[in-house]
CSV table of C-alpha atoms and ligand atoms in Angstrom, one decimal:
chain,number,residue,atom,x,y,z
A,218,UNK,CA,-8.9,24.3,-11.6
A,219,UNK,CA,-8.8,23.7,-7.9
A,220,UNK,CA,-5.2,23.4,-6.5
A,221,UNK,CA,-5.8,19.9,-5.0
A,222,UNK,CA,-7.1,18.6,-8.4
A,223,UNK,CA,-4.0,20.1,-10.1
A,224,UNK,CA,-1.8,18.3,-7.6
A,225,UNK,CA,-3.5,15.0,-8.3
A,226,UNK,CA,-3.2,15.5,-12.0
A,227,UNK,CA,0.5,16.2,-11.6
A,228,UNK,CA,1.0,13.0,-9.6
A,229,UNK,CA,-1.0,11.0,-12.1
A,230,UNK,CA,1.2,12.3,-14.9
A,231,UNK,CA,4.3,11.4,-12.9
A,232,UNK,CA,2.9,7.9,-12.3
A,233,UNK,CA,2.2,7.4,-16.0
A,234,UNK,CA,5.7,8.6,-16.9
A,235,UNK,CA,7.3,6.0,-14.5
A,236,UNK,CA,5.0,3.3,-16.0
A,237,UNK,CA,6.1,4.2,-19.5
A,238,UNK,CA,9.7,4.5,-18.7
A,239,UNK,CA,9.9,1.1,-16.9
A,240,UNK,CA,7.4,-0.5,-19.4
A,241,UNK,CA,5.3,-1.8,-16.5
A,242,UNK,CA,2.2,-3.8,-17.3
A,243,UNK,CA,-0.3,-2.1,-15.0
A,244,UNK,CA,-0.9,1.5,-14.2
A,245,UNK,CA,-1.4,1.8,-10.4
A,246,UNK,CA,-4.6,3.4,-9.2
A,247,UNK,CA,-4.3,6.3,-6.8
A,248,UNK,CA,-6.2,6.2,-3.6
A,249,UNK,CA,-6.4,9.7,-2.2
A,250,UNK,CA,-6.2,9.2,1.6
A,251,UNK,CA,-8.5,12.0,3.0
A,252,UNK,CA,-8.2,11.3,6.7
A,253,UNK,CA,-8.5,14.5,8.8
A,254,UNK,CA,-9.6,16.5,5.8
A,255,UNK,CA,-13.2,17.9,5.7
A,256,UNK,CA,-15.7,17.3,2.9
A,257,UNK,CA,-15.0,20.7,1.4
A,258,UNK,CA,-11.5,19.6,0.5
A,259,UNK,CA,-12.6,16.3,-1.0
A,260,UNK,CA,-15.5,17.6,-3.1
A,261,UNK,CA,-13.3,19.1,-5.8
A,262,UNK,CA,-11.6,15.8,-6.4
A,263,UNK,CA,-15.0,14.0,-6.5
A,264,UNK,CA,-16.3,16.6,-8.9
A,265,UNK,CA,-13.3,16.2,-11.1
A,266,UNK,CA,-14.2,12.5,-11.5
A,267,UNK,CA,-11.6,10.9,-9.2
A,268,UNK,CA,-13.0,7.6,-7.8
A,269,UNK,CA,-10.6,6.0,-5.2
A,270,UNK,CA,-10.5,7.5,-1.7
A,271,UNK,CA,-9.2,6.2,1.6
A,272,UNK,CA,-9.8,6.7,5.3
A,273,UNK,CA,-8.3,5.1,8.3
A,274,UNK,CA,-11.1,5.4,11.0
A,275,UNK,CA,-14.6,4.1,10.8
A,276,UNK,CA,-16.3,6.9,12.8
A,277,UNK,CA,-14.6,9.7,10.8
A,278,UNK,CA,-15.4,8.0,7.6
A,279,UNK,CA,-19.1,7.5,8.4
A,280,UNK,CA,-19.4,11.2,9.3
A,281,UNK,CA,-17.8,12.4,6.1
A,282,UNK,CA,-18.6,9.8,3.5
A,283,UNK,CA,-22.2,8.5,3.8
A,284,UNK,CA,-23.6,11.5,2.0
A,285,UNK,CA,-20.7,11.9,-0.4
A,286,UNK,CA,-20.9,8.2,-1.3
A,287,UNK,CA,-24.6,8.5,-2.2
A,288,UNK,CA,-24.0,11.6,-4.3
A,289,UNK,CA,-20.7,10.8,-6.1
A,290,UNK,CA,-20.4,7.0,-6.0
A,291,UNK,CA,-16.7,6.7,-5.4
A,292,UNK,CA,-14.9,3.6,-4.2
A,293,UNK,CA,-14.0,3.8,-0.5
A,294,UNK,CA,-10.9,2.1,0.9
A,295,UNK,CA,-10.4,1.4,4.6
A,296,UNK,CA,-6.6,1.6,5.1
A,297,UNK,CA,-6.3,1.8,8.8
A,298,UNK,CA,-6.4,-0.8,11.6
A,299,UNK,CA,-9.8,-2.4,11.9
A,300,UNK,CA,-11.2,-3.7,15.2
A,301,UNK,CA,-13.4,-6.7,14.7
A,302,UNK,CA,-16.3,-5.1,16.6
A,303,UNK,CA,-16.4,-2.5,13.7
A,304,UNK,CA,-16.3,-5.1,11.0
A,305,UNK,CA,-20.0,-4.7,10.1
A,306,UNK,CA,-19.7,-0.9,9.8
A,307,UNK,CA,-16.7,-1.4,7.6
A,308,UNK,CA,-18.4,-3.8,5.2
A,309,UNK,CA,-21.4,-1.5,5.0
A,310,UNK,CA,-19.4,1.6,4.1
A,311,UNK,CA,-16.2,0.4,2.4
A,312,UNK,CA,-15.6,-1.3,-1.0
A,313,UNK,CA,-12.0,-2.2,-0.2
A,314,UNK,CA,-10.5,-3.1,3.1
A,315,UNK,CA,-6.7,-3.1,3.2
A,316,UNK,CA,-6.1,-4.2,6.8
A,317,UNK,CA,-7.3,-7.8,7.0
A,318,UNK,CA,-4.8,-9.2,9.5
A,319,UNK,CA,-6.3,-11.8,11.8
A,320,UNK,CA,-8.7,-14.7,12.0
A,321,UNK,CA,-11.1,-13.1,14.4
A,322,UNK,CA,-11.5,-10.1,12.1
A,323,UNK,CA,-11.8,-12.3,9.0
A,324,UNK,CA,-14.6,-14.2,10.6
A,325,UNK,CA,-16.5,-11.1,11.6
A,326,UNK,CA,-16.1,-9.7,8.1
A,327,UNK,CA,-17.5,-12.9,6.7
A,328,UNK,CA,-20.5,-12.8,9.0
A,329,UNK,CA,-21.1,-9.2,8.2
A,330,UNK,CA,-21.0,-9.9,4.5
A,331,UNK,CA,-23.7,-12.5,4.9
A,332,UNK,CA,-25.8,-10.3,7.1
A,333,UNK,CA,-25.6,-7.3,4.8
A,334,UNK,CA,-25.6,-9.3,1.6
A,335,UNK,CA,-22.6,-7.3,0.4
A,336,UNK,CA,-19.1,-8.3,-0.6
A,337,UNK,CA,-16.0,-6.2,-0.1
A,338,UNK,CA,-12.5,-6.6,-1.6
A,339,UNK,CA,-9.7,-7.3,0.7
A,340,UNK,CA,-6.0,-6.9,1.0
A,341,UNK,CA,-4.2,-9.0,3.6
A,342,UNK,CA,-1.9,-6.7,5.6
A,343,UNK,CA,1.5,-8.2,6.0
A,344,UNK,CA,4.0,-7.3,8.7
A,345,UNK,CA,6.7,-7.2,6.2
A,346,UNK,CA,9.6,-6.2,8.4
A,347,UNK,CA,8.5,-8.2,11.5
A,348,UNK,CA,8.0,-5.1,13.5
A,349,UNK,CA,6.6,-5.9,17.0
A,350,UNK,CA,4.6,-2.7,17.2
A,351,UNK,CA,3.0,-3.1,13.8
A,352,UNK,CA,0.0,-5.1,12.9
A,353,UNK,CA,-0.1,-7.5,10.0
A,354,UNK,CA,0.3,-11.2,9.3
A,355,UNK,CA,3.8,-12.6,9.5
A,356,UNK,CA,5.1,-14.1,6.3
A,357,UNK,CA,5.4,-17.6,7.7
A,358,UNK,CA,1.6,-17.5,8.5
A,359,UNK,CA,0.5,-15.8,5.3
A,360,UNK,CA,-0.3,-18.9,3.2
A,361,UNK,CA,-2.4,-20.6,5.8
A,362,UNK,CA,-4.3,-17.3,6.6
A,363,UNK,CA,-4.9,-16.7,2.9
A,364,UNK,CA,-6.4,-20.1,2.4
A,365,UNK,CA,-8.5,-19.7,5.5
A,366,UNK,CA,-9.9,-16.4,4.2
A,367,UNK,CA,-10.6,-17.5,0.7
A,368,UNK,CA,-11.7,-21.2,1.2
A,369,UNK,CA,-13.4,-21.2,4.6
A,370,UNK,CA,-14.8,-17.7,4.6
A,371,UNK,CA,-15.1,-16.9,0.8
A,372,UNK,CA,-13.6,-13.5,1.3
A,373,UNK,CA,-12.6,-11.9,-1.9
A,374,UNK,CA,-8.9,-11.4,-1.2
A,375,UNK,CA,-7.4,-9.5,-4.1
A,376,UNK,CA,-3.9,-8.9,-2.9
A,377,UNK,CA,-1.4,-7.9,-0.2
A,378,UNK,CA,-0.7,-4.7,1.6
A,379,UNK,CA,2.3,-3.5,3.6
A,380,UNK,CA,3.6,-0.5,5.5
A,381,UNK,CA,7.3,-0.8,5.5
A,382,UNK,CA,9.4,0.7,8.3
A,383,UNK,CA,10.0,4.4,8.3
A,384,UNK,CA,13.6,5.6,7.6
A,385,UNK,CA,14.8,2.5,5.8
A,386,UNK,CA,14.9,2.1,2.1
A,387,UNK,CA,11.6,0.3,1.4
A,388,UNK,CA,12.7,-1.3,-1.9
A,389,UNK,CA,13.5,-4.7,-0.5
A,390,UNK,CA,10.2,-4.8,1.4
A,391,UNK,CA,8.2,-3.9,-1.7
A,392,UNK,CA,9.9,-6.5,-3.8
A,393,UNK,CA,9.4,-9.1,-1.0
A,394,UNK,CA,5.7,-8.4,-0.9
A,395,UNK,CA,5.5,-8.6,-4.7
A,396,UNK,CA,7.1,-12.0,-4.5
A,397,UNK,CA,4.6,-13.2,-1.9
A,398,UNK,CA,1.7,-12.0,-4.1
A,399,UNK,CA,3.1,-13.9,-7.0
A,400,UNK,CA,3.3,-17.0,-5.0
A,401,UNK,CA,-0.3,-16.7,-3.9
A,402,UNK,CA,-1.3,-15.6,-7.5
A,403,UNK,CA,-3.1,-12.6,-6.1
A,404,UNK,CA,-3.5,-9.8,-8.5
A,405,UNK,CA,-3.1,-6.6,-6.5
A,406,UNK,CA,-0.5,-4.9,-4.3
A,407,UNK,CA,-1.4,-2.0,-2.0
A,408,UNK,CA,1.9,-0.3,-1.4
A,409,UNK,CA,3.4,3.2,-1.6
A,410,UNK,CA,2.6,6.3,0.3
A,411,UNK,CA,3.6,9.9,-0.2
A,412,UNK,CA,7.2,9.3,0.8
A,413,UNK,CA,7.9,6.1,-1.2
A,414,UNK,CA,5.3,5.8,-4.0
A,415,UNK,CA,7.8,6.0,-6.8
A,416,UNK,CA,9.7,3.0,-5.5
A,417,UNK,CA,6.4,1.2,-5.0
A,418,UNK,CA,5.4,1.7,-8.6
A,419,UNK,CA,8.6,0.3,-9.9
A,420,UNK,CA,8.0,-2.8,-7.7
A,421,UNK,CA,4.6,-3.5,-9.2
A,422,UNK,CA,2.2,-1.7,-6.8
A,423,UNK,CA,-1.4,-1.6,-8.2
A,424,UNK,CA,-2.9,0.7,-5.5
A,425,UNK,CA,-0.9,3.7,-4.2
A,426,UNK,CA,-2.2,5.2,-0.9
A,427,UNK,CA,-1.5,8.9,-1.1
A,428,UNK,CA,-2.4,11.4,1.5
A,429,UNK,CA,-0.2,14.5,2.2
A,430,UNK,CA,1.4,14.8,-1.2
A,431,UNK,CA,-2.1,15.5,-2.7
A,432,UNK,CA,-4.1,16.9,0.3
A,433,UNK,CA,-1.4,18.8,2.0
A,434,UNK,CA,0.0,18.4,5.5
A,435,UNK,CA,-2.4,17.0,8.1
A,436,UNK,CA,-2.8,18.9,11.3
A,437,UNK,CA,-1.6,16.8,14.2
A,438,UNK,CA,-4.5,15.8,16.4
B,176,PLP,C1,-2.4,8.0,6.2
B,176,PLP,C2,-2.1,6.8,5.5
B,176,PLP,C3,-1.6,6.8,4.2
B,176,PLP,C4,-1.2,8.1,3.5
B,176,PLP,O1,-0.1,8.7,4.1
B,176,PLP,P1,0.8,9.9,3.4
B,176,PLP,O2,2.1,9.7,3.9
B,176,PLP,O3,0.1,11.1,3.8
B,176,PLP,O4,0.7,9.7,1.9
B,176,PLP,C5,-1.3,5.6,3.6
B,176,PLP,N1,-1.6,4.4,4.2
B,176,PLP,C6,-2.1,4.4,5.4
B,176,PLP,C7,-2.3,3.0,6.0
B,176,PLP,C8,-2.3,5.5,6.1
B,176,PLP,O5,-2.8,5.4,7.4
């Protein structure tokens, strides 16, 4: 078996063990974040039957994924910052968009859905620790933004996403996001990366976004 597939299987086993031990209701899906990695590294995972993959840049994703999508039919997740002028490309290529974080973008996504006659699933990205350099909706604006997206624009918002600050225990941020999701009655939570996915699982994550722990170290670019 290919070493990347072995790595994924190992992580899946670990995830299942945590779910069993903590008697959690849902087994989180693993999104393998393949940014910076070429198609050759991704194909073994596709061939093994894995279905959720993530990228963070439209241009790179188009280059790599248009053919792979046709052939293997995976679900593609946009996990990076999305500029509203790329909304249409995003709706065209991606099944899930994790970075819905402002009204201008929401409107463009809505218009693109109509134009393309295609619906995507969305996570509202929340700026959970009020970091000035990070994107995401502030908690005090979340409810109004959510209502705008679902009522005015009919976007299929399935949950919330966050990127907690590096170097601080993420536990409280994960549980805060979970709480906000419960208040909105959204179903999904996109939280947990290579460094903190175990904590995210315990706090009810339904989609883990895992890159380096499965694919290996990314070359800095
Ligand atoms: C790159 C990226 C990930 C994966 O990061 P790792 O630390 O390699 O697991 C997850 N989420 C987002 C938004 C990313 O950009």
